[in-house]
Short mmCIF file of C-alpha atoms in Angstrom, two decimals:
data_model
loop_
_atom_site.label_atom_id
_atom_site.label_comp_id
_atom_site.label_asym_id
_atom_site.label_seq_id
_atom_site.Cartn_x
_atom_site.Cartn_y
_atom_site.Cartn_z
CA UNK A 1 27.57 -13.59 19.48
CA UNK A 2 25.52 -13.33 16.31
CA UNK A 3 22.44 -11.43 15.11
CA UNK A 4 20.42 -11.07 11.93
CA UNK A 5 18.53 -7.90 10.96
CA UNK A 6 16.55 -7.34 7.77
CA UNK A 7 16.73 -4.28 5.54
CA UNK A 8 16.39 -3.49 1.83
CA UNK A 9 18.18 -2.19 -1.22
CA UNK A 10 16.89 -0.85 -4.52
CA UNK A 11 17.65 -2.02 -8.07
CA UNK A 12 15.99 0.12 -10.73
CA UNK A 13 12.63 1.03 -9.20
CA UNK A 14 12.20 -2.22 -7.26
CA UNK A 15 13.36 -3.15 -3.80
CA UNK A 16 15.14 -6.32 -2.68
CA UNK A 17 15.77 -7.81 0.76
CA UNK A 18 19.19 -7.32 2.38
CA UNK A 19 20.10 -9.44 5.39
CA UNK A 20 22.43 -7.64 7.78
CA UNK A 21 24.40 -10.36 9.62
CA UNK A 22 26.50 -9.24 12.58
CA UNK A 23 29.12 -11.31 14.38
CA UNK A 24 31.07 -10.14 17.42
CA UNK A 25 34.12 -12.26 18.22
CA UNK A 26 37.28 -12.15 20.30
CA UNK A 27 40.60 -10.85 19.08
CA UNK A 28 41.90 -7.42 18.33
CA UNK A 29 39.22 -4.70 18.14
CA UNK A 30 38.05 -4.01 14.61
CA UNK A 31 34.96 -3.20 12.55
CA UNK A 32 34.55 -4.57 9.02
CA UNK A 33 31.58 -4.36 6.67
CA UNK A 34 31.58 -6.86 3.80
CA UNK A 35 29.11 -7.67 1.03
CA UNK A 36 30.18 -5.22 -1.72
CA UNK A 37 29.62 -1.98 0.23
CA UNK A 38 30.35 1.36 -1.43
CA UNK A 39 32.08 4.23 0.39
CA UNK A 40 28.84 5.54 1.90
CA UNK A 41 28.12 2.12 3.40
CA UNK A 42 31.67 1.77 4.72
CA UNK A 43 31.38 5.17 6.41
CA UNK A 44 28.51 3.72 8.44
CA UNK A 45 31.17 2.40 10.82
CA UNK A 46 31.96 5.91 12.08
CA UNK A 47 28.32 6.99 12.28
CA UNK A 48 27.33 3.84 14.17
CA UNK A 49 30.28 4.08 16.57
CA UNK A 50 29.52 7.75 17.39
CA UNK A 51 25.78 7.15 17.76
CA UNK A 52 26.39 4.30 20.23
CA UNK A 53 28.83 6.30 22.35
CA UNK A 54 26.73 9.49 22.31
CA UNK A 55 23.78 7.54 23.67
CA UNK A 56 25.87 6.30 26.61
CA UNK A 57 25.99 2.69 25.43
CA UNK A 58 29.15 0.65 25.89
CA UNK A 59 30.85 0.13 22.56
CA UNK A 60 32.19 -3.45 22.18
CA UNK A 61 35.98 -3.73 22.35
CA UNK A 62 35.91 -6.83 20.16
CA UNK A 63 36.08 -7.70 16.48
CA UNK A 64 32.85 -6.78 14.67
CA UNK A 65 32.06 -8.26 11.28
CA UNK A 66 28.94 -7.18 9.37
CA UNK A 67 27.89 -8.99 6.21
CA UNK A 68 25.31 -7.49 3.83
CA UNK A 69 23.74 -10.39 1.97
CA UNK A 70 23.33 -11.11 -0.89
CA UNK A 71 27.03 -10.45 -1.19
CA UNK A 72 27.14 -10.29 -4.99
CA UNK A 73 25.05 -7.11 -5.29
CA UNK A 74 26.71 -3.76 -4.65
CA UNK A 75 25.21 -1.89 -1.68
CA UNK A 76 25.08 1.89 -1.74
CA UNK A 77 23.91 4.77 0.42
CA UNK A 78 23.38 5.27 4.14
CA UNK A 79 20.30 3.02 4.27
CA UNK A 80 22.04 0.40 6.44
CA UNK A 81 23.17 2.62 9.34
CA UNK A 82 20.20 1.70 11.51
CA UNK A 83 20.16 -2.08 10.86
CA UNK A 84 23.95 -2.26 11.40
CA UNK A 85 23.62 -0.49 14.76
CA UNK A 86 20.74 -2.73 15.85
CA UNK A 87 22.71 -5.78 14.75
CA UNK A 88 25.59 -4.79 17.04
CA UNK A 89 23.30 -4.07 20.00
CA UNK A 90 21.44 -7.34 19.50
CA UNK A 91 24.67 -9.38 19.13
CA UNK A 92 26.13 -7.95 22.34
CA UNK A 93 22.88 -8.42 24.29
CA UNK A 94 21.81 -4.81 24.85
CA UNK A 95 18.47 -5.60 23.18
CA UNK A 96 16.72 -8.95 22.59
CA UNK A 97 16.94 -10.81 19.29
CA UNK A 98 14.62 -9.04 16.85
CA UNK A 99 11.57 -10.65 15.23
CA UNK A 100 12.28 -11.92 11.69
CA UNK A 101 9.15 -10.17 10.43
CA UNK A 102 10.59 -6.75 11.35
CA UNK A 103 12.59 -4.66 8.87
CA UNK A 104 14.62 -1.45 9.26
CA UNK A 105 16.13 1.35 7.18
CA UNK A 106 17.58 4.71 8.12
CA UNK A 107 20.59 6.99 8.18
CA UNK A 108 22.16 7.92 11.51
CA UNK A 109 23.34 11.28 12.76
CA UNK A 110 26.31 11.19 15.12
CA UNK A 111 23.97 11.75 18.09
CA UNK A 112 21.69 8.84 17.14
CA UNK A 113 18.96 10.87 15.44
CA UNK A 114 17.54 9.25 12.30
CA UNK A 115 17.55 11.00 8.94
CA UNK A 116 15.47 10.12 5.91
CA UNK A 117 16.80 7.98 3.06
CA UNK A 118 15.79 7.72 -0.62
CA UNK A 119 13.88 4.74 -2.00
CA UNK A 120 11.62 4.01 0.99
CA UNK A 121 8.48 3.37 -1.11
CA UNK A 122 9.98 0.53 -3.23
CA UNK A 123 11.41 -0.92 0.00
CA UNK A 124 8.01 -0.83 1.69
CA UNK A 125 6.36 -2.48 -1.32
CA UNK A 126 8.98 -5.25 -1.24
CA UNK A 127 8.52 -5.65 2.52
CA UNK A 128 4.81 -6.26 2.00
CA UNK A 129 5.50 -8.75 -0.83
CA UNK A 130 8.01 -10.69 1.30
CA UNK A 131 5.67 -11.03 4.27
CA UNK A 132 7.24 -8.55 6.69
CA UNK A 133 4.74 -7.15 9.17
CA UNK A 134 6.63 -4.19 10.71
CA UNK A 135 8.84 -1.63 8.98
CA UNK A 136 10.74 0.89 11.14
CA UNK A 137 11.78 4.02 9.22
CA UNK A 138 12.93 7.59 9.98
CA UNK A 139 10.09 9.98 10.74
CA UNK A 140 10.86 11.89 7.51
CA UNK A 141 10.03 8.75 5.51
CA UNK A 142 7.07 7.45 7.51
CA UNK A 143 4.28 9.02 5.47
CA UNK A 144 5.82 7.86 2.19
CA UNK A 145 6.19 4.26 3.43
CA UNK A 146 2.64 4.17 4.84
CA UNK A 147 1.24 4.42 1.31
CA UNK A 148 1.54 0.60 1.26
CA UNK A 149 -1.52 -1.14 2.70
CA UNK A 150 -1.11 -4.18 4.94
CA UNK A 151 2.32 -3.21 6.33
CA UNK A 152 2.70 -1.56 9.74
CA UNK A 153 4.93 1.50 9.51
CA UNK A 154 6.61 2.91 12.63
CA UNK A 155 8.13 6.38 12.68
CA UNK A 156 11.44 6.53 14.57
CA UNK A 157 13.05 9.78 15.76
CA UNK A 158 16.23 8.35 17.35
CA UNK A 159 17.83 5.11 18.43
CA UNK A 160 17.03 5.60 22.13
CA UNK A 161 13.35 5.19 21.22
CA UNK A 162 14.04 1.86 19.52
CA UNK A 163 16.19 0.58 22.37
CA UNK A 164 13.45 1.43 24.87
CA UNK A 165 10.85 -0.21 22.61
CA UNK A 166 12.72 -3.50 22.25
CA UNK A 167 13.42 -3.57 25.98
CA UNK A 168 9.69 -3.19 26.66
CA UNK A 169 9.85 0.29 28.20
CA UNK A 170 7.71 2.12 25.61
CA UNK A 171 5.33 1.27 22.77
CA UNK A 172 5.07 2.61 19.25
CA UNK A 173 1.93 3.75 17.47
CA UNK A 174 1.57 2.71 13.84
CA UNK A 175 1.90 5.63 11.42
CA UNK A 176 -1.29 6.10 9.37
CA UNK A 177 -0.96 7.61 5.90
CA UNK A 178 -1.92 11.28 5.69
CA UNK A 179 -2.68 12.46 2.15
CA UNK A 180 -0.80 15.62 1.27
CA UNK A 181 -3.11 18.49 0.37
CA UNK A 182 -1.71 20.16 -2.74
CA UNK A 183 -2.97 23.63 -3.51
CA UNK A 184 -1.13 23.87 -6.81
CA UNK A 185 -3.14 25.87 -9.32
CA UNK A 186 -2.59 24.86 -12.93
CA UNK A 187 -2.17 27.55 -15.55
CA UNK A 188 -5.35 27.81 -17.61
CA UNK A 189 -5.82 27.83 -21.39
CA UNK A 190 -8.40 30.60 -21.04
CA UNK A 191 -5.47 33.00 -20.52
CA UNK A 192 -4.07 32.29 -24.01
CA UNK A 193 -5.10 34.76 -26.68
CA UNK A 194 -5.50 33.35 -30.20
CA UNK A 195 -3.45 30.30 -31.33
CA UNK A 196 -6.59 28.20 -31.80
CA UNK A 197 -4.82 25.72 -34.08
CA UNK A 198 -2.12 25.12 -31.49
CA UNK A 199 -4.73 24.65 -28.74
CA UNK A 200 -6.52 22.11 -30.92
CA UNK A 201 -3.24 20.26 -31.55
CA UNK A 202 -2.47 20.16 -27.81
CA UNK A 203 -5.96 18.83 -27.12
CA UNK A 204 -5.37 16.00 -29.62
CA UNK A 205 -1.95 15.33 -28.11
CA UNK A 206 -3.42 15.13 -24.60
CA UNK A 207 -6.30 12.91 -25.72
CA UNK A 208 -4.06 10.34 -27.39
CA UNK A 209 -0.80 10.75 -25.45
CA UNK A 210 0.99 11.98 -28.58
CA UNK A 211 4.32 13.77 -28.86
CA UNK A 212 4.10 17.29 -30.28
CA UNK A 213 6.45 19.91 -31.75
CA UNK A 214 5.51 23.60 -31.82
CA UNK A 215 7.34 25.83 -34.33
CA UNK A 216 6.95 29.59 -34.13
CA UNK A 217 8.69 32.94 -33.74
CA UNK A 218 9.78 34.29 -30.35
CA UNK A 219 6.84 35.53 -28.30
CA UNK A 220 4.20 33.54 -30.16
CA UNK A 221 3.27 31.59 -27.01
CA UNK A 222 5.02 28.22 -27.38
CA UNK A 223 6.20 28.00 -23.76
CA UNK A 224 2.95 29.51 -22.51
CA UNK A 225 0.95 26.77 -24.21
CA UNK A 226 3.28 23.96 -23.13
CA UNK A 227 3.10 24.98 -19.46
CA UNK A 228 -0.69 24.74 -19.62
CA UNK A 229 -0.71 21.21 -21.02
CA UNK A 230 -0.83 19.51 -17.58
CA UNK A 231 -4.16 21.26 -16.94
CA UNK A 232 -5.84 19.19 -19.67
CA UNK A 233 -4.27 15.82 -18.84
CA UNK A 234 -6.43 13.27 -16.98
CA UNK A 235 -5.56 12.54 -13.32
CA UNK A 236 -3.02 9.83 -12.52
CA UNK A 237 -4.42 6.39 -11.83
CA UNK A 238 -3.41 4.66 -8.58
CA UNK A 239 -0.89 2.47 -10.43
CA UNK A 240 0.61 5.44 -12.30
CA UNK A 241 0.79 7.41 -9.05
CA UNK A 242 2.72 4.64 -7.27
CA UNK A 243 5.10 4.17 -10.21
CA UNK A 244 5.79 7.91 -10.41
CA UNK A 245 6.31 8.16 -6.65
CA UNK A 246 8.79 5.25 -6.73
CA UNK A 247 10.88 7.08 -9.33
CA UNK A 248 10.93 10.27 -7.27
CA UNK A 249 11.61 8.28 -4.10
CA UNK A 250 14.76 6.57 -5.39
CA UNK A 251 15.92 9.96 -6.73
CA UNK A 252 15.56 11.52 -3.28
CA UNK A 253 12.97 14.02 -4.53
CA UNK A 254 10.18 13.22 -2.07
CA UNK A 255 9.84 16.00 0.50
CA UNK A 256 10.01 15.22 4.22
CA UNK A 257 6.71 13.71 5.34
CA UNK A 258 5.75 13.58 1.68
CA UNK A 259 3.34 11.02 0.32
CA UNK A 260 1.96 9.79 -2.95
CA UNK A 261 2.46 11.97 -6.03
CA UNK A 262 -0.99 12.60 -7.45
CA UNK A 263 -0.29 15.15 -10.19
CA UNK A 264 1.31 14.40 -13.53
CA UNK A 265 4.95 15.53 -13.60
CA UNK A 266 6.11 18.34 -15.87
CA UNK A 267 9.87 18.39 -16.44
CA UNK A 268 11.64 21.11 -18.43
CA UNK A 269 15.43 20.62 -18.54
CA UNK A 270 17.69 23.33 -19.96
CA UNK A 271 19.14 22.76 -23.44
CA UNK A 272 22.63 22.34 -21.91
CA UNK A 273 21.55 19.09 -20.22
CA UNK A 274 23.82 16.08 -20.84
CA UNK A 275 22.66 12.77 -22.27
CA UNK A 276 23.10 10.88 -18.93
CA UNK A 277 21.20 13.62 -17.09
CA UNK A 278 18.35 13.28 -19.58
CA UNK A 279 18.15 9.50 -19.90
CA UNK A 280 19.69 8.48 -16.55
CA UNK A 281 23.01 7.11 -15.38
CA UNK A 282 25.82 7.95 -13.01
CA UNK A 283 27.67 5.76 -10.52
CA UNK A 284 24.46 4.41 -9.02
CA UNK A 285 22.28 4.70 -12.17
CA UNK A 286 19.75 7.28 -11.06
CA UNK A 287 16.69 8.05 -13.23
CA UNK A 288 17.11 10.92 -15.68
CA UNK A 289 14.70 13.65 -16.71
CA UNK A 290 12.92 11.38 -19.18
CA UNK A 291 12.05 8.92 -16.37
CA UNK A 292 11.17 11.67 -13.89
CA UNK A 293 8.64 12.83 -16.51
CA UNK A 294 7.13 9.32 -16.67
CA UNK A 295 3.30 9.47 -16.92
CA UNK A 296 3.65 13.20 -17.54
CA UNK A 297 5.24 15.79 -19.82
CA UNK A 298 8.86 16.32 -20.87
CA UNK A 299 9.13 19.84 -22.32
CA UNK A 300 12.21 20.64 -24.40
CA UNK A 301 12.31 24.34 -25.27
CA UNK A 302 14.74 25.55 -27.95
CA UNK A 303 14.71 22.02 -29.35
CA UNK A 304 17.52 22.37 -31.94
CA UNK A 305 19.83 23.87 -29.30
CA UNK A 306 20.11 20.54 -27.47
CA UNK A 307 23.27 18.60 -28.26
CA UNK A 308 22.81 16.11 -31.06
CA UNK A 309 23.79 13.12 -28.89
CA UNK A 310 21.19 14.24 -26.32
CA UNK A 311 18.40 14.34 -28.89
CA UNK A 312 19.43 11.02 -30.41
CA UNK A 313 19.42 9.41 -26.95
CA UNK A 314 15.67 10.07 -26.85
CA UNK A 315 14.89 7.90 -29.85
CA UNK A 316 14.79 4.47 -28.17
CA UNK A 317 12.92 5.61 -25.01
CA UNK A 318 10.26 7.35 -27.13
CA UNK A 319 9.77 4.17 -29.13
CA UNK A 320 9.85 1.63 -26.28
CA UNK A 321 8.55 3.71 -23.32
CA UNK A 322 11.47 2.45 -21.24
CA UNK A 323 15.08 3.56 -20.93
CA UNK A 324 17.79 0.94 -20.37
CA UNK A 325 21.05 2.08 -18.80
CA UNK A 326 23.94 -0.27 -19.49
CA UNK A 327 27.26 0.25 -17.77
CA UNK A 328 30.16 -2.02 -16.83
CA UNK A 329 28.83 -4.00 -13.89
CA UNK A 330 25.12 -3.24 -14.13
CA UNK A 331 22.11 -2.82 -16.39
CA UNK A 332 18.99 -1.05 -15.15
CA UNK A 333 15.68 -0.22 -16.77
CA UNK A 334 13.42 2.69 -15.89
CA UNK A 335 9.96 3.52 -17.34
CA UNK A 336 9.74 6.50 -19.68
CA UNK A 337 6.12 6.64 -20.81
CA UNK A 338 6.07 10.36 -21.55
CA UNK A 339 4.50 13.00 -23.74
CA UNK A 340 7.34 14.84 -25.42
CA UNK A 341 6.51 18.51 -26.03
CA UNK A 342 9.17 20.37 -28.00
CA UNK A 343 9.34 23.99 -29.10
CA UNK A 344 11.61 25.70 -31.60
CA UNK A 345 12.00 28.77 -33.81
CA UNK A 346 11.58 28.36 -37.58
CA UNK A 347 15.15 29.60 -38.19
CA UNK A 348 18.20 30.86 -36.23
CA UNK A 349 16.90 34.45 -36.03
CA UNK A 350 13.39 33.18 -35.31
CA UNK A 351 11.42 35.20 -37.88
CA UNK A 352 11.24 33.10 -41.05
CA UNK A 353 7.78 33.43 -42.56
CA UNK A 354 6.67 36.22 -40.20
CA UNK A 355 4.66 39.08 -41.68
CA UNK A 356 5.78 41.62 -39.08
CA UNK A 357 9.50 40.84 -39.01
CA UNK A 358 12.24 40.36 -41.57
CA UNK A 359 14.21 37.13 -41.48
CA UNK A 360 17.96 37.71 -41.69
CA UNK A 361 18.91 34.05 -42.21
CA UNK A 362 20.20 32.59 -45.44
CA UNK A 363 18.58 29.49 -46.89
CA UNK A 364 21.74 27.53 -46.04
CA UNK A 365 21.83 28.61 -42.39
CA UNK A 366 18.13 27.88 -42.01
CA UNK A 367 18.49 24.41 -43.49
CA UNK A 368 21.50 23.75 -41.27
CA UNK A 369 19.44 24.84 -38.25
CA UNK A 370 16.57 22.50 -39.14
CA UNK A 371 18.96 19.63 -39.83
CA UNK A 372 20.04 19.64 -36.19
CA UNK A 373 16.95 17.49 -35.70
CA UNK A 374 17.39 14.20 -37.51
CA UNK A 375 14.73 12.59 -39.66
CA UNK A 376 14.37 9.56 -37.35
CA UNK A 377 13.88 11.90 -34.39
CA UNK A 378 11.25 13.91 -36.25
CA UNK A 379 9.48 10.68 -37.22
CA UNK A 380 8.89 9.97 -33.54
CA UNK A 381 6.97 13.22 -33.04
CA UNK A 382 3.31 12.74 -33.91
CA UNK A 383 2.15 16.33 -34.36
CA UNK A 384 3.99 19.34 -35.81
CA UNK A 385 2.13 22.63 -35.43
CA UNK A 386 3.17 26.06 -36.69
CA UNK A 387 2.39 29.16 -34.64
CA UNK A 388 2.10 32.66 -36.08
CA UNK A 389 2.44 35.97 -34.28
CA UNK A 390 -0.75 36.84 -32.37
CA UNK A 391 -2.56 39.63 -34.23
CA UNK A 392 -3.97 42.78 -32.66
CA UNK A 393 -7.60 41.63 -32.76
CA UNK A 394 -6.86 38.43 -30.82
CA UNK A 395 -4.58 40.20 -28.36
CA UNK A 396 -7.17 42.86 -27.45
CA UNK A 397 -10.19 40.56 -27.56
CA UNK A 398 -11.96 40.75 -24.18
CA UNK A 399 -13.94 37.54 -24.67
CA UNK A 400 -12.68 34.72 -22.48
CA UNK A 401 -11.19 31.77 -24.33
CA UNK A 402 -12.19 28.18 -23.72
CA UNK A 403 -11.04 27.05 -20.27
CA UNK A 404 -8.80 24.10 -19.49
CA UNK A 405 -11.69 22.38 -17.68
CA UNK A 406 -13.82 22.35 -20.83
CA UNK A 407 -10.95 20.86 -22.85
CA UNK A 408 -10.13 18.39 -20.06
CA UNK A 409 -13.67 16.98 -20.11
CA UNK A 410 -13.33 16.13 -23.81
CA UNK A 411 -9.87 14.65 -23.24
CA UNK A 412 -11.12 12.43 -20.40
CA UNK A 413 -14.01 11.20 -22.59
CA UNK A 414 -11.58 10.30 -25.40
CA UNK A 415 -9.23 8.58 -22.95
CA UNK A 416 -12.14 6.54 -21.57
CA UNK A 417 -13.01 5.39 -25.10
CA UNK A 418 -9.41 4.23 -25.53
CA UNK A 419 -9.36 2.55 -22.12
CA UNK A 420 -12.46 0.53 -23.03
CA UNK A 421 -11.11 -0.33 -26.47
CA UNK A 422 -7.71 -1.53 -25.21
CA UNK A 423 -8.96 -3.21 -22.03
CA UNK A 424 -6.81 -6.21 -21.16
CA UNK A 425 -3.95 -5.18 -23.49
CA UNK A 426 -0.56 -3.82 -22.43
CA UNK A 427 -1.16 -0.29 -23.76
CA UNK A 428 -3.78 2.34 -22.99
CA UNK A 429 -3.50 5.22 -25.48
CA UNK A 430 -3.56 5.59 -29.25
CA UNK A 431 0.04 6.78 -29.35
CA UNK A 432 1.21 3.40 -28.07
CA UNK A 433 -0.71 1.09 -30.42
CA UNK A 434 1.76 -1.64 -31.51
CA UNK A 435 2.04 -2.33 -35.27
CA UNK A 436 0.26 -5.69 -34.98
CA UNK A 437 -2.90 -3.97 -33.72
CA UNK A 438 -2.98 -1.09 -36.22
CA UNK A 439 -5.29 -2.78 -38.71
CA UNK A 440 -7.63 -3.89 -35.91
CA UNK A 441 -8.06 -0.57 -34.13
CA UNK A 442 -7.38 1.99 -36.88
CA UNK A 443 -10.02 1.05 -39.43
CA UNK A 444 -10.47 3.64 -42.17
CA UNK A 445 -13.45 4.27 -44.43
CA UNK A 446 -13.02 3.56 -48.15
CA UNK A 447 -12.85 7.26 -49.02
CA UNK A 448 -10.45 7.86 -46.16
CA UNK A 449 -8.20 5.06 -47.42
CA UNK A 450 -8.07 6.65 -50.88
CA UNK A 451 -7.16 10.01 -49.34
CA UNK A 452 -4.47 8.40 -47.19
CA UNK A 453 -2.93 6.66 -50.20
CA UNK A 454 -2.64 9.95 -52.13
CA UNK A 455 -1.07 11.70 -49.16
CA UNK A 456 1.43 8.90 -48.56
CA UNK A 457 2.63 9.02 -52.17
CA UNK A 458 2.68 12.82 -52.52
CA UNK A 459 4.48 13.52 -49.22
CA UNK A 460 6.85 10.53 -49.41
CA UNK A 461 6.01 9.59 -45.82
CA UNK A 462 8.09 6.98 -44.04
CA UNK A 463 6.35 3.92 -42.62
CA UNK A 464 6.67 5.40 -39.14
CA UNK A 465 5.19 8.74 -40.25
CA UNK A 466 2.31 6.85 -41.89
CA UNK A 467 1.61 5.13 -38.57
CA UNK A 468 1.76 8.47 -36.75
CA UNK A 469 -0.79 10.02 -39.12
CA UNK A 470 -3.10 7.05 -38.61
CA UNK A 471 -2.77 7.15 -34.80
CA UNK A 472 -3.44 10.89 -34.67
CA UNK A 473 -6.47 10.40 -36.94
CA UNK A 474 -7.66 7.67 -34.55
CA UNK A 475 -7.49 10.17 -31.68
CA UNK A 476 -9.35 12.84 -33.68
CA UNK A 477 -12.07 10.26 -34.38
CA UNK A 478 -12.25 9.42 -30.66
CA UNK A 479 -12.70 13.11 -29.80
CA UNK A 480 -15.69 13.07 -32.16
CA UNK A 481 -16.85 9.68 -30.82
CA UNK A 482 -16.52 8.05 -34.26
CA UNK A 483 -15.77 4.35 -34.62
CA UNK A 484 -14.22 4.61 -38.10
CA UNK A 485 -11.54 7.01 -39.29
CA UNK A 486 -12.87 9.08 -42.19
CA UNK A 487 -11.21 11.37 -44.73
CA UNK A 488 -11.73 14.50 -42.61
CA UNK A 489 -9.86 12.88 -39.70
CA UNK A 490 -7.05 11.95 -42.08
CA UNK A 491 -6.83 15.45 -43.57
CA UNK A 492 -6.66 17.10 -40.16
CA UNK A 493 -3.99 14.64 -38.99
CA UNK A 494 -1.88 15.37 -42.07
CA UNK A 495 -1.98 19.10 -41.31
CA UNK A 496 0.14 18.30 -38.28
CA UNK A 497 3.07 16.96 -40.34
CA UNK A 498 4.43 20.39 -41.38
CA UNK A 499 8.06 19.57 -40.66
CA UNK A 500 7.99 16.58 -42.99
CA UNK A 501 7.49 19.06 -45.83
CA UNK A 502 10.08 21.48 -44.43
CA UNK A 503 12.77 18.80 -44.16
#
């Protein structure tokens, strides 16, 4: 007695087909699962056995062998509970042989109720690619899976429903995707008093997808500004939305009956975060904070307080927009196309350079504090902006500041200019222009070139810092709808390299 049921696994953010082969033979009773199962998969034996008995189905007193193919890829999680159970029922004749175009995934409770599993969206996408027509999933996962067009999704509450369906006693209605209405209200820039230079820098960062560092004393509004950045970022495209949802799906962060993520993520890990938690890793190589912030913002407050190895682990992902996790036995790659927003004090006490407070730090302790951030790390941050204490006039000014919507409209216009300029290429924003395209897309006027040469020599900029200045100037020109970068664009871009002079 033999049966074959189809399910899926996930490697990175992509699904792959897993064939669940079940053979029931004579001999001493036993239940073995082979095909490189981890402990969670092996424990399926007890869940399946209990679910069968609690639904008043005769459990086979024979030898059961289940093979999860391909057998050279490690299987993890409780995804295979449902296909294993169906394989047993099909092999012993309780239900007919199942159509090869049907696929299944789900975790079993001991009473046969189905619970949701992570990674359903990449599985559904793979099912569509491989020509499957029906995908049976737990009701908690149905809305997420139904994001995929051209694949029939069926929401299953418990195994008794499936048994009745395959025996022709009931029918299932296809689950139709229901968009989730989000009433999240973004924080608005109109609430921020003063700090016009910082607002301008954040607008440039949003328009070009640039990384930014804000340096200022406690209470100057660094966190307040950072938390308002998502309100001036353009909406996610359909492709970005699917990619972001896949990352959250495999991390188990999609809510029950959740659907497509339509708002750009904003992640703000504490400075005690470990390097694997930030970049990803663990036994099953889950995405870290930098990947969960993909297509959105990663905010690191108290920047120098992060462990040095944590900060240095950011260097490659910021450069390549992907993070590669290499461990013994596996290598996985996750996207990490983020805007890094960092905030820090100018010194350990926080008041260096403040008019209203006295700094108690020595020059040595301040330099030691700044040196916690390496030169190569600083090179990867496009804009450095210094914030001062908000003065009394700004704080008590009753006039409303410029709203996020007004800034967003300018950002969207600049992004559209970039989208048209880079159409057909593998990058979309100024921050990601590869070196080979710099001369083509960052053309500078003759006077601007002279200004740039003087700045490069006087500030001893590295080659990477030079590129950053040019890319930021390109974004400033786009905000002004200028084709060429002129000297004023260069001079403004250079103002945002304060930390180069400090270090």
